[in-house]
Every structure is written in structure tokens, then in C-alpha cells.
Coordinates of C-alpha atoms and ligand atoms in Angstrom, one line a residue:
M1 CA 44.8 99.0 118.4
T2 CA 43.9 99.9 114.9
T3 CA 40.6 101.2 114.1
T4 CA 38.1 99.6 111.9
A5 CA 36.3 101.4 109.1
P6 CA 36.6 105.2 109.3
R7 CA 32.8 105.4 109.8
D8 CA 33.1 103.6 113.1
E9 CA 36.3 105.2 114.1
Q10 CA 34.9 107.1 117.0
L11 CA 33.0 104.2 118.5
W12 CA 35.0 101.0 118.0
S13 CA 38.5 99.8 117.9
R14 CA 40.0 96.5 116.9
C15 CA 42.6 95.2 119.4
A16 CA 46.0 94.7 117.8
G17 CA 46.7 91.9 120.3
C18 CA 43.6 89.7 120.0
S19 CA 41.6 91.3 117.2
S20 CA 38.6 91.8 119.5
L21 CA 36.2 94.6 118.4
L22 CA 36.0 96.9 121.4
Y23 CA 33.7 99.7 122.3
R24 CA 36.0 102.7 122.6
K25 CA 34.5 104.1 125.8
R26 CA 34.9 100.8 127.5
L27 CA 38.5 100.7 126.3
R28 CA 39.1 104.2 127.6
R29 CA 37.5 103.3 131.0
N30 CA 40.0 100.4 131.1
L31 CA 42.9 102.9 130.7
D32 CA 43.3 101.8 127.1
V33 CA 44.2 98.2 128.1
C34 CA 42.3 95.6 126.2
P35 CA 39.9 93.9 128.6
E36 CA 40.1 90.7 126.6
C37 CA 43.8 90.1 126.3
G38 CA 45.6 92.8 128.3
T39 CA 47.3 94.5 125.4
H40 CA 48.4 98.0 126.4
V41 CA 47.6 100.6 123.7
R42 CA 50.1 103.4 123.3
L43 CA 49.0 106.6 125.0
G44 CA 49.6 110.2 124.0
A45 CA 51.2 112.5 126.6
P46 CA 48.0 114.3 127.7
Q47 CA 46.2 111.0 128.1
R48 CA 49.1 109.5 130.1
L49 CA 49.2 112.5 132.4
A50 CA 45.5 112.2 133.0
Q51 CA 46.0 108.7 134.1
L52 CA 49.0 109.3 136.4
V53 CA 48.5 112.6 138.2
D54 CA 45.8 113.8 140.7
P55 CA 42.9 115.5 139.0
D56 CA 43.5 119.2 138.3
S57 CA 47.0 119.1 139.8
F58 CA 49.0 119.3 136.6
R59 CA 50.6 122.7 135.8
A60 CA 52.5 122.8 132.5
L61 CA 55.9 124.5 132.8
P62 CA 55.8 128.0 131.2
D63 CA 58.5 127.2 128.6
R64 CA 57.3 127.4 125.0
V65 CA 59.0 126.2 121.9
V66 CA 59.7 128.5 119.1
E67 CA 60.5 127.4 115.5
V68 CA 63.8 125.5 115.3
D69 CA 65.6 124.0 112.4
P70 CA 69.2 124.2 113.4
I71 CA 70.8 122.6 110.4
G72 CA 68.4 123.5 107.7
F73 CA 67.5 119.8 107.1
V74 CA 65.6 118.9 104.0
D75 CA 64.6 115.4 102.9
V76 CA 61.6 114.9 100.8
L77 CA 60.0 117.6 103.0
P78 CA 61.7 120.5 104.7
Y79 CA 61.9 119.7 108.4
P80 CA 59.8 122.8 109.5
N81 CA 56.9 121.2 107.4
R82 CA 57.3 118.0 109.3
L83 CA 57.2 119.8 112.6
A84 CA 54.2 121.8 111.6
A85 CA 52.4 118.6 110.6
A86 CA 53.3 117.0 113.9
R87 CA 52.0 120.0 115.8
T88 CA 48.7 119.9 114.0
G89 CA 48.4 116.2 114.4
T90 CA 49.0 116.1 118.1
G91 CA 48.0 119.5 119.4
L92 CA 51.4 119.6 121.1
D93 CA 54.3 122.0 120.6
E94 CA 56.9 119.2 120.9
A95 CA 57.4 115.5 121.6
V96 CA 57.3 116.0 125.4
L97 CA 54.9 117.6 127.9
C98 CA 56.4 118.9 131.1
G99 CA 54.9 120.2 134.3
T100 CA 54.4 120.0 138.0
A101 CA 51.7 117.8 139.6
T102 CA 50.9 115.6 142.5
I103 CA 50.5 111.8 142.4
A104 CA 48.4 110.7 145.3
G105 CA 49.4 113.9 147.0
Q106 CA 53.1 113.5 146.4
P107 CA 54.6 116.4 144.5
A108 CA 56.8 115.8 141.5
V109 CA 57.9 117.3 138.2
L110 CA 56.9 115.1 135.2
A111 CA 58.2 115.0 131.7
V112 CA 56.0 112.8 129.5
M113 CA 57.1 112.0 125.9
D114 CA 54.6 111.5 123.1
F115 CA 55.5 109.0 120.4
R116 CA 52.9 110.4 118.0
F117 CA 55.1 113.5 117.6
L118 CA 57.9 112.6 115.1
G119 CA 58.3 109.2 116.9
G120 CA 59.0 110.9 120.2
S121 CA 62.3 111.8 118.8
L122 CA 64.9 113.7 121.0
G123 CA 65.8 117.1 119.4
C124 CA 67.1 120.3 120.8
A125 CA 63.7 121.5 122.0
V126 CA 62.9 118.2 123.7
G127 CA 66.3 118.2 125.4
E128 CA 65.9 121.8 126.5
L129 CA 62.3 121.2 127.9
I130 CA 63.4 118.1 129.8
T131 CA 66.4 119.8 131.2
R132 CA 64.2 122.7 132.4
A133 CA 61.9 120.2 134.0
A134 CA 64.9 118.7 135.9
E135 CA 66.0 122.2 136.9
R136 CA 62.5 122.9 138.2
A137 CA 62.6 119.6 140.2
L138 CA 65.9 120.9 141.7
A139 CA 64.5 124.3 142.5
D140 CA 61.4 122.8 144.1
R141 CA 63.4 119.9 145.7
V142 CA 60.9 117.3 144.4
P143 CA 61.4 114.1 142.5
L144 CA 61.6 114.0 138.7
V145 CA 59.5 111.4 136.8
L146 CA 60.2 110.8 133.2
V147 CA 57.8 108.8 131.0
T148 CA 59.6 107.8 127.9
A149 CA 58.4 106.9 124.4
S150 CA 60.8 107.4 121.6
G151 CA 62.5 106.0 118.6
G152 CA 65.7 107.8 119.5
A153 CA 67.5 111.0 118.6
R154 CA 66.0 113.3 116.0
M155 CA 68.1 113.0 112.9
Q156 CA 66.8 116.2 111.3
E157 CA 68.8 118.1 113.9
G158 CA 72.0 116.2 113.3
A159 CA 74.7 116.0 115.9
L160 CA 72.9 118.7 118.0
S161 CA 70.3 116.1 118.8
L162 CA 73.0 113.7 119.8
M163 CA 74.3 116.3 122.2
Q164 CA 70.9 116.3 124.0
M165 CA 71.8 112.9 125.4
A166 CA 74.5 114.6 127.4
T167 CA 72.5 117.8 128.2
V168 CA 69.7 115.9 129.8
S169 CA 72.0 113.3 131.4
Q170 CA 73.9 116.0 133.2
A171 CA 70.6 117.5 134.5
I172 CA 69.8 114.0 135.9
G173 CA 73.3 113.9 137.4
V174 CA 72.7 117.2 139.2
L175 CA 69.5 115.8 140.8
R176 CA 71.5 112.7 141.8
E177 CA 74.0 114.9 143.6
A178 CA 71.2 116.8 145.3
G179 CA 69.8 113.6 146.7
L180 CA 66.6 114.0 144.7
L181 CA 64.9 110.9 143.3
T182 CA 64.7 110.4 139.6
V183 CA 62.4 107.8 138.1
S184 CA 61.9 106.8 134.5
V185 CA 58.9 104.9 133.3
L186 CA 59.6 103.0 130.1
T187 CA 56.7 102.8 127.8
D188 CA 56.5 101.2 124.3
P189 CA 58.7 101.9 122.5
T190 CA 61.8 103.4 124.0
Y191 CA 64.9 103.1 121.8
G192 CA 68.2 104.7 120.7
G193 CA 69.4 107.9 122.2
V194 CA 66.6 108.2 124.7
A195 CA 67.2 104.6 125.9
A196 CA 70.9 105.3 126.1
S197 CA 70.5 108.3 128.3
F198 CA 67.8 109.5 130.6
A199 CA 65.5 106.5 130.2
T200 CA 68.1 104.4 131.9
N201 CA 70.4 106.6 134.0
T202 CA 67.8 107.5 136.5
D203 CA 67.7 106.1 140.1
L204 CA 64.8 103.8 139.3
V205 CA 63.6 102.4 136.1
L206 CA 60.0 101.0 135.8
A207 CA 58.8 99.3 132.7
E208 CA 55.1 99.4 131.8
T209 CA 53.7 96.1 130.8
G210 CA 54.1 95.7 127.1
A211 CA 57.0 98.2 126.9
R212 CA 60.0 97.4 124.7
M213 CA 63.3 99.1 125.3
G214 CA 66.7 98.8 123.7
F215 CA 69.6 100.6 122.2
A216 CA 69.2 99.1 118.8
G217 CA 65.8 98.2 117.4
P218 CA 64.9 94.7 116.4
R219 CA 64.9 95.5 112.7
V220 CA 68.4 96.8 112.9
I221 CA 69.6 93.9 114.9
R222 CA 68.1 91.3 112.5
Q223 CA 69.7 93.2 109.6
V224 CA 73.1 93.2 111.3
T225 CA 73.1 89.6 112.6
G226 CA 71.0 88.0 109.9
R227 CA 69.3 85.8 112.5
P228 CA 65.9 85.7 114.1
L229 CA 65.6 87.3 117.5
P230 CA 64.9 85.3 120.7
E231 CA 61.3 85.1 121.8
G232 CA 60.2 88.1 123.8
F233 CA 63.4 90.0 123.0
Q234 CA 63.6 93.5 124.6
T235 CA 60.2 93.2 126.2
A236 CA 59.6 94.4 129.8
E237 CA 59.9 90.9 131.1
F238 CA 63.2 90.4 129.1
L239 CA 64.5 93.6 130.7
L240 CA 63.5 92.5 134.2
R241 CA 65.1 89.1 133.7
H242 CA 68.4 90.7 132.5
G243 CA 68.5 93.1 135.4
Q244 CA 67.8 96.2 133.5
V245 CA 64.6 97.4 135.2
D246 CA 63.5 97.5 138.8
M247 CA 60.0 96.3 138.1
V248 CA 57.4 95.7 135.4
V249 CA 54.1 97.4 136.2
P250 CA 50.8 97.0 134.5
R251 CA 49.1 100.3 133.6
R252 CA 46.4 100.0 136.2
A253 CA 49.0 99.8 139.0
L254 CA 51.4 102.4 137.7
R255 CA 50.0 105.4 139.5
G256 CA 49.9 103.6 142.8
R257 CA 53.4 102.3 142.4
L258 CA 54.8 105.7 141.6
A259 CA 53.0 107.2 144.5
A260 CA 54.5 104.6 146.8
L261 CA 58.0 105.2 145.5
L262 CA 57.7 109.0 145.8
A263 CA 56.3 108.7 149.3
A264 CA 59.1 106.4 150.3
A265 CA 61.7 108.8 148.9
A266 CA 60.0 111.8 150.6
G267 CA 59.9 109.9 153.9
A268 CA 63.7 109.3 153.9
A269 CA 65.0 112.5 155.2
R270 CA 67.6 113.1 152.6
P271 CA 70.8 114.7 153.7
A272 CA 72.2 117.6 151.7
P273 CA 74.8 116.7 149.2
A274 CA 77.8 115.5 151.0
G275 CA 80.4 116.7 148.5
S276 CA 81.0 117.8 145.1
A277 CA 80.2 115.7 142.1
A278 CA 83.8 115.4 141.6
A279 CA 84.5 114.0 145.0
Q280 CA 81.7 111.5 144.6
V281 CA 83.0 110.3 141.3
A282 CA 86.6 110.1 142.5
S283 CA 85.6 108.0 145.4
G284 CA 83.8 105.7 143.2
G285 CA 80.9 107.5 144.8
T286 CA 77.4 107.1 145.4
A287 CA 75.9 109.9 143.4
I288 CA 77.4 109.1 140.1
A289 CA 78.3 105.6 140.8
A290 CA 78.6 102.8 138.5
V291 CA 75.4 101.0 138.9
P292 CA 74.6 99.8 135.4
A293 CA 71.2 101.1 134.7
P294 CA 68.4 99.2 133.1
R295 CA 68.0 99.6 129.6
A296 CA 66.0 99.8 126.6
A297 CA 63.7 98.0 124.5
G298 CA 63.3 98.4 121.0
S299 CA 60.5 97.8 119.1
A300 CA 59.9 98.0 115.6
P301 CA 57.9 101.1 115.7
A302 CA 57.8 101.5 112.0
E303 CA 60.5 104.1 111.6
P304 CA 58.9 107.3 112.6
A305 CA 59.9 110.1 110.5
G306 CA 62.1 111.6 113.1
A307 CA 63.8 109.0 115.1
A308 CA 67.1 107.4 114.3
P309 CA 67.4 103.7 114.5
D310 CA 70.8 103.1 113.0
V311 CA 72.7 100.3 111.3
P312 CA 76.4 100.8 111.9
V313 CA 78.2 100.5 108.7
R314 CA 81.3 98.4 109.1
S315 CA 84.4 99.7 107.4
P316 CA 85.1 97.8 104.3
V317 CA 88.5 96.5 103.7
D318 CA 89.0 98.3 100.6
R319 CA 92.3 100.1 99.9
R320 CA 90.8 102.4 97.4
G321 CA 89.9 105.7 98.8
P322 CA 90.8 109.2 98.4
G323 CA 94.4 109.0 97.4
A324 CA 96.7 112.0 97.6
T325 CA 93.9 114.5 97.3
P326 CA 93.1 117.8 99.0
D327 CA 90.7 117.7 101.9
P328 CA 87.4 116.4 100.7
V329 CA 84.8 119.1 100.1
D330 CA 81.8 116.9 99.7
A331 CA 80.4 115.2 102.9
W332 CA 80.1 111.8 101.3
D333 CA 83.8 111.9 100.2
T334 CA 84.6 112.7 103.8
V335 CA 82.6 109.7 105.0
R336 CA 84.6 107.5 102.7
A337 CA 87.8 109.0 103.9
A338 CA 86.9 108.6 107.5
R339 CA 86.3 104.9 107.0
H340 CA 89.5 104.3 105.0
P341 CA 91.0 101.1 106.5
G342 CA 94.5 102.6 106.2
R343 CA 93.8 105.4 108.7
P344 CA 95.8 105.1 111.9
T345 CA 93.8 103.3 114.7
T346 CA 93.9 104.1 118.4
L347 CA 96.7 101.6 119.0
D348 CA 98.7 103.2 116.1
Y349 CA 98.3 106.6 117.7
L350 CA 99.2 105.2 121.1
D351 CA 102.4 104.0 119.6
S352 CA 103.2 107.1 117.6
A353 CA 101.7 110.1 119.4
F354 CA 102.1 108.9 123.0
D355 CA 104.9 107.2 124.9
G356 CA 105.0 104.3 127.3
F357 CA 101.5 102.9 126.8
V358 CA 100.5 100.3 129.3
E359 CA 97.2 98.7 128.4
L360 CA 94.7 97.9 131.1
H361 CA 92.0 95.3 130.5
G362 CA 88.6 94.3 131.8
D363 CA 85.4 95.8 133.1
R364 CA 85.6 93.8 136.4
L365 CA 82.1 92.5 135.8
G366 CA 83.0 89.5 133.6
A367 CA 84.4 90.7 130.3
D368 CA 87.0 92.5 128.3
C369 CA 85.8 94.2 125.1
P370 CA 88.4 94.2 122.3
A371 CA 86.7 97.1 120.6
V372 CA 87.8 99.5 123.3
V373 CA 91.4 99.8 124.4
G374 CA 92.7 101.9 127.3
G375 CA 95.5 102.4 129.7
L376 CA 98.2 104.7 131.0
A377 CA 100.5 106.6 128.7
R378 CA 102.5 109.8 128.5
L379 CA 101.7 112.7 126.3
D380 CA 104.7 115.0 125.8
G381 CA 106.0 113.6 129.1
R382 CA 102.8 114.1 131.0
P383 CA 101.0 111.1 132.4
V384 CA 97.5 110.6 131.0
M385 CA 94.8 107.9 130.8
V386 CA 94.0 107.2 127.1
I387 CA 90.8 105.4 126.1
G388 CA 89.7 104.7 122.5
H389 CA 87.8 102.6 120.1
Q390 CA 90.0 100.1 118.2
K391 CA 89.3 99.1 114.6
G392 CA 92.0 97.5 112.5
H393 CA 93.5 97.5 109.0
T394 CA 92.8 94.0 107.8
T395 CA 89.6 91.9 107.8
A396 CA 91.0 89.7 110.5
E397 CA 91.8 92.7 112.7
L398 CA 88.5 94.3 112.1
V399 CA 86.6 91.0 113.0
A400 CA 88.8 90.5 116.1
R401 CA 87.9 94.1 117.2
N402 CA 84.2 93.8 116.3
F403 CA 84.8 96.7 113.8
G404 CA 85.3 99.1 116.7
M405 CA 81.8 98.6 117.9
A406 CA 81.9 98.5 121.7
S407 CA 79.9 96.1 123.8
P408 CA 78.5 97.1 127.2
A409 CA 81.7 95.6 128.7
G410 CA 83.7 98.1 126.5
H411 CA 81.7 101.0 127.9
R412 CA 82.1 99.7 131.4
K413 CA 85.8 99.3 131.0
A414 CA 86.0 102.8 129.7
L415 CA 84.0 104.0 132.7
R416 CA 86.3 102.1 135.1
L417 CA 89.4 103.7 133.6
M418 CA 87.9 107.2 133.6
R419 CA 87.1 106.9 137.3
L420 CA 90.5 105.5 138.0
A421 CA 92.1 108.5 136.2
A422 CA 90.0 110.9 138.3
R423 CA 91.2 109.2 141.5
L424 CA 94.8 109.3 140.4
G425 CA 94.5 112.9 139.2
L426 CA 95.3 112.0 135.6
P427 CA 93.7 113.8 132.7
V428 CA 91.7 111.6 130.2
V429 CA 92.2 111.6 126.5
T430 CA 89.7 109.7 124.4
L431 CA 90.1 108.7 120.7
V432 CA 86.7 108.2 119.0
D433 CA 86.5 105.9 116.0
T434 CA 83.5 103.7 115.8
P435 CA 80.6 103.1 113.4
G436 CA 78.4 102.9 116.5
A437 CA 77.9 100.8 119.6
D438 CA 77.5 97.0 119.0
P439 CA 73.9 96.4 118.0
G440 CA 73.8 92.7 118.8
V441 CA 71.5 90.4 120.8
D442 CA 74.2 89.9 123.5
A443 CA 74.8 93.6 123.8
E444 CA 71.1 94.2 124.4
E445 CA 70.9 91.5 127.0
Q446 CA 73.9 92.9 128.8
G447 CA 72.5 96.4 128.9
Q448 CA 74.0 98.4 126.1
A449 CA 71.7 101.4 126.5
A450 CA 72.4 101.7 130.2
A451 CA 76.1 101.2 129.8
I452 CA 76.2 104.1 127.3
A453 CA 73.9 106.2 129.5
E454 CA 76.0 105.7 132.6
S455 CA 79.2 106.6 130.7
I456 CA 77.7 109.8 129.4
L457 CA 76.4 110.8 132.8
T458 CA 79.6 110.0 134.6
M459 CA 81.6 112.1 132.1
T460 CA 79.4 115.1 132.8
A461 CA 80.8 115.1 136.3
L462 CA 84.3 113.6 136.0
P463 CA 86.6 115.7 138.1
T464 CA 89.6 115.6 135.8
P465 CA 90.3 117.2 132.5
V466 CA 88.9 115.3 129.5
V467 CA 89.9 115.9 125.9
A468 CA 88.1 113.9 123.2
V469 CA 89.3 113.6 119.6
V470 CA 87.1 112.1 116.8
T471 CA 89.9 110.5 114.7
G472 CA 87.7 108.6 112.2
E473 CA 84.1 107.7 112.5
G474 CA 82.0 109.3 115.4
G475 CA 79.0 107.1 115.2
S476 CA 76.0 108.2 117.3
G477 CA 75.6 107.2 121.0
G478 CA 78.6 104.9 120.9
A479 CA 80.8 107.9 120.0
L480 CA 79.2 110.2 122.5
A481 CA 79.9 107.6 125.2
L482 CA 83.5 108.6 125.0
A483 CA 83.1 112.3 123.9
V484 CA 81.5 114.2 126.8
A485 CA 84.6 116.3 127.2
D486 CA 86.0 119.7 128.1
R487 CA 87.4 120.0 124.6
V488 CA 86.2 118.1 121.6
L489 CA 88.6 117.9 118.7
M490 CA 88.1 116.4 115.3
L491 CA 90.4 115.3 112.5
R492 CA 89.8 117.1 109.3
R493 CA 88.6 114.0 107.5
A494 CA 86.7 112.5 110.4
V495 CA 82.9 112.5 110.6
Y496 CA 80.6 112.7 113.7
S497 CA 76.9 112.0 113.3
V498 CA 73.7 111.1 115.0
I499 CA 73.1 108.3 112.5
S500 CA 75.0 106.8 109.6
P501 CA 74.2 108.3 106.2
E502 CA 73.1 104.9 105.1
G503 CA 70.7 104.5 108.1
C504 CA 69.3 108.0 107.5
A505 CA 68.9 107.4 103.8
A506 CA 67.1 104.1 104.4
I507 CA 64.5 105.9 106.5
L508 CA 64.0 109.1 104.6
W509 CA 64.6 108.0 101.0
P510 CA 63.7 104.3 101.1
D511 CA 63.4 104.1 97.4
S512 CA 66.8 105.3 96.3
P513 CA 70.4 104.9 97.2
A514 CA 70.7 108.3 98.9
A515 CA 73.5 108.0 101.4
P516 CA 75.5 110.8 99.8
R517 CA 72.5 113.1 100.0
A518 CA 71.9 112.1 103.6
A519 CA 75.6 112.7 104.4
R520 CA 75.2 116.3 103.1
A521 CA 72.0 116.9 105.0
L522 CA 73.3 115.6 108.3
R523 CA 76.2 118.2 108.6
L524 CA 78.6 115.6 109.8
T525 CA 82.0 117.0 108.7
A526 CA 84.5 118.7 110.9
P527 CA 83.9 122.2 109.4
D528 CA 80.1 121.7 109.8
L529 CA 80.4 120.7 113.4
S530 CA 82.9 123.4 114.2
R531 CA 80.3 125.9 113.0
L532 CA 77.6 124.3 115.1
G533 CA 79.9 124.4 118.2
V534 CA 79.9 120.7 118.7
V535 CA 83.6 120.6 117.9
D536 CA 86.1 123.1 119.4
Q537 CA 89.0 122.5 117.1
I538 CA 89.7 120.9 113.8
V539 CA 93.0 119.0 113.6
S540 CA 94.5 119.1 110.1
E541 CA 95.7 116.0 108.4
P542 CA 98.7 115.5 106.1
D543 CA 98.2 115.8 102.3
G544 CA 96.3 112.8 101.2
G545 CA 94.9 112.1 104.7
A546 CA 96.2 110.5 107.8
Q547 CA 96.7 107.1 106.1
A548 CA 99.1 108.7 103.6
D549 CA 101.5 109.9 106.4
P550 CA 100.6 108.3 109.7
Q551 CA 103.5 109.8 111.6
G552 CA 102.7 113.2 110.3
A553 CA 99.1 112.7 111.5
A554 CA 100.3 111.5 114.9
D555 CA 102.5 114.6 115.2
E556 CA 99.5 116.9 114.4
L557 CA 97.4 115.0 116.9
R558 CA 100.0 115.2 119.7
R559 CA 100.5 118.9 119.2
A560 CA 96.7 119.6 119.3
L561 CA 96.2 117.4 122.4
S562 CA 99.0 119.0 124.3
A563 CA 97.8 122.5 123.4
N564 CA 94.2 121.8 124.5
L565 CA 95.1 119.9 127.6
A566 CA 97.6 122.3 129.1
P567 CA 95.2 125.1 130.0
L568 CA 92.7 122.6 131.5
L569 CA 95.3 121.4 134.0
E570 CA 95.2 124.9 135.6
V571 CA 91.5 124.9 136.1
P572 CA 90.2 124.0 139.6
R573 CA 88.2 120.8 139.4
A574 CA 84.8 122.3 140.5
A575 CA 85.2 125.0 137.8
L576 CA 86.2 122.3 135.3
V577 CA 83.0 120.3 135.9
R578 CA 80.9 123.5 135.9
R579 CA 82.3 124.7 132.6
R580 CA 81.9 121.3 131.0
R581 CA 78.3 121.3 132.0
E582 CA 77.8 124.8 130.6
R583 CA 79.4 123.6 127.4
F584 CA 76.7 120.9 127.0
R585 CA 73.9 123.0 128.4
R586 CA 74.3 125.4 125.6
F587 CA 73.2 122.8 123.0
G588 CA 69.7 122.7 124.4
A589 CA 69.2 126.2 123.2
A590 CA 71.6 126.0 120.4
G591 CA 68.9 125.3 117.9
S592 CA 68.2 129.1 117.9
L593 CA 66.9 129.4 121.4
A594 CA 64.5 126.5 121.4
V595 CA 62.5 127.7 124.2
K596 CA 61.2 131.1 125.4
R597 CA 59.3 132.2 128.4
Ligands
ZN1 ZN1 43.0 92.4 123.0

């Protein structure tokens, strides 16, 4: 609802759905649902909590956010100024409010996001706070309830915000293994990195009436496809129809429905975890199993200043590019180098850096995505499972491979092959080269957000060594879906980013072509990400780049992979998973210790 004249702001609101002029107190009494047309007005986190939990039962967790600005991001305003404004505007420290409470007497830990705070964007502090909430749920052995409202990852924190998708997902994974219920309640809007992680990889997913959820937002999809969207696209009813949520619940029924679910879960005497995460995954198991989660809705929340709806930029077929030049110094030059159509693709590397590749196809659920290839191969004589994004060198190849943009079927094929590798005791090597996950209408209908979320969560517990290499473009959630690894390597001229520079520029500098500036602000080059700890090793490229000497590049890649894989093969599986989780757990606090007690 928008308000009418400022003078009347406190007393009256005009409904955005039916334009009725409503007395505010009446609206509030009706839980901020229009009594005339049923439009659900967005709620801030404190108001949401007041509606959901028993009176006086909420106890905020003691964690407090300190100032963070991990990459020194400046657009037209320095990021700390935006944070300060959001704090003043909302009275909150961050975009999520976490605490313990009871709902109709049932104890739970809640994490409630607030869209007013930089678009509910997921940054290091938000990731850390939700992770701590999950850890509290584990300690108290109570369910975790997440109420989501977010435009996506917080681009002002660069790739570190992308890492939060893994950090929070693994906390959800630990609760799954402990037999503790996790529930997400999707509210309007839930998009991007939040949709593609903890909004959809929980046990149960409820959508509030009026919620929209999706991996890509409608504006981005329209821009990419050039077509109008189907009626009701990404709405709660759409999500229900496409199998992505368990139920659609009107606001007035939400508290009662949550109470009933929590009571049912509490009533089922849950056995202690029967085995390690590893065992469960390897057996195709229950805890971390492949049930595609429901997924997101996107709305066109006018791009909040923080969130990152992204338009993948397809590689142009353009043979210009950095010729025989030294490694690019400028970030934008690196972006252009990473997109060079002459760079070796995953299939090229499978031919040149590996031996005996046997491709395996299909997600076993109805499709085979050409943008993801995978199968069995040998690396220096050692059998491995290799999975990677596939682009192409010509326009025809790029079109046939959907520019390396994976569909949900691609993510599910990757997941199937990773689980197979774990069962067979094979290490996994992933080659990441994608502008981003497919942002199409079909992809949304088939559960793109949930497919990515499940892949990320599964990789946090995969009981076999995983080494990921960003070989070209590491585009946001689609890249992370193959990059939750024990060791993350990056070619010198590759890039890895929470959002494309073009997408970032369109939001922050709408009036000027600012992609080069955005590229620099995002810290997306290999040296940047190595400094931030996102990348463990930079793989050098031949003079002029990988496309100038593909066999030289393949040799470098093979040597780096072997060197990184060998020590991992000696690590017991439980220790492997524990260390991988520690690796991603660090990113929560990486933004200079985001939270203190
Ligand atoms: Zn109305």
C-alpha cells in the first residue's frame, strides 16, 4: 500500500491492490491484509515476529553486527553510508532479525528477513546471523523457521556475499543430519541468492499468499527473453502448481499452520542421526537427498540498492580480445578476456588435460541439459568424475549449449553425477564457466532456485574430495552451484562474481555505461579473490591467455589439479567434510568479524 498525502500518512493508506482508502488501524488489526481485496502488504521483521510468535516469547540472539565493508565498495555512495541509512531507516542492525520464541507453545529459532533493509540482501553479516540462528537451533534441538524477503545477494560485498549461500546452506544441512525440522516461509519478494539457497533447501517451504519467488526476477527474464511473462508467473499459486512449495498460506492462517507443523515434528520422536552426512549422501540418503526443493518467486521489487538481480551476459562471438598481451591489470580487461570465445571450453579441457572421458547424460527426471557436461575421466592416470559448464566457440555452438547457462536439469544432472562419484569413491573435479544460470521462463517453472540450492547444500556434505576451477566466467549462483569445493582454483584471466558488471552497473549507475567501473568495484579477478580467501590458488595462463596456447593452458590446469587433489585423497572423509564446512563457515565472519557477542 502506498500512503496518500503526507499529512494523512499516519491515519490512512491507499491499497496498492484495489486503491481503497483504508484506515491504518483497521488495516493493522487485519494483519496488514486489505479487508477489501486481500492484498498482503509487506511486513518489516519486527511486525512479522509480532504476528507469528507468542506474546513476550521472543528473545533476540545476542549477536551484534559491527561495521563491515569487506571489499571497500563505492558506487555513488560509499557502502557504509548506505548501511548507516538502512539502519536509521529501519531501526535494525541488519536485514535479518534472529531469536528464540514459541509459536502456540512450540519452541523454535526464527530468522526473519526485512526487505526494507537494502532489499533484504544477503551479505556477510546476514549470512553469519542466520548461521548462528541455525547453530542455536541445533544446540537447543528445536526447529528452525526462516521467513525470507530478499532481492538476492548483496553486491556491495562482492563474491563474499555469494559465499553466504553456501555458509547458510551447510548450516541447514547440519540440521537435516540432526533430524531437526527446517521450515522456510517465502514472503514477497524472495529472489536470487536467497531463493537459490536457504529459502528452498529447507525441509518444508510455505509461501505466504501474495509471495513471489524465483531465481531470476521478472524484469531480467523479460529482458533476456524479450517476451511477456505468463499470467501469474512466480506467484505463490504458480509455485504450488509447479511443485515448488508445500502449501500457500494466507497471513491470517500462517501462525496456526506453523504451530501445527512444529507440533507434528515435535511429536515424531526423532531418532538421532543414523550416520554421517557422508554416508547419507553416498547412499543417496535421506538427510541430504535429492528432493528438489521449491523455489523462488521474483518480483519486480524495484531494484533495491543492495540486491543483485542479474542479467547474464552472453559471450559475444567476437574474435577480438586481448591478443598476445601480458595478464590484464584492469578488472574490465579481465572480464573481456574471460569471455573470449577462443578460450578452451570444458570439452576442450576434457580432451587435452584429461584422458579417456566418457560422457554421462541426463538428470533421470526428464531432461538432459546441454550447458552442463560430465562423466568419467582420468587425471594423470587417476579416475575422477568431471563436471563442467559447456559454452562453445561459434555462434551455433553457443546457441546449442545455451551459452553455458545451466537449466534446472543441468544442475540436477551435476548433482546426480556428484552423488555417483561419492558412491564410487571417485574425486570430483568441476570446471566453472558460465555467465549465470539460465534465467528463462521454463527454468523458473522447473525450479531453478531449488535446483541450485540443492546442489550447493549437497556439495557441503559430499563425502569425496572436490576441486573446483573457475576457467572462464564464474557467474553468481550458477557458478557456485558447481564450486562448493575443498579447493577452489581460478585461471588467471577468469572472473568470479556475485553479479555481472553490466547487471551491477545497471542498478547502481543507471544513467551511464559503467560496467568497467562496476567490474573494478566488485573485486572479481583471481588476485582479488585470492586475497579475500574465496580462491585458494591462481592457475597461470600462457602468454596471451589460454586461447593463445590451449595445450599450454591444459598442461597448467592438469598440473594444478593433480597437485591440489593428491593431498585431499589422504584425508578421511569425515575430516574432509568437516574441513570443507570450516572453509565456508569462515566467510560469514570474513567481512572483518561481522558479529560480536
Ligand atoms: Zn485492497
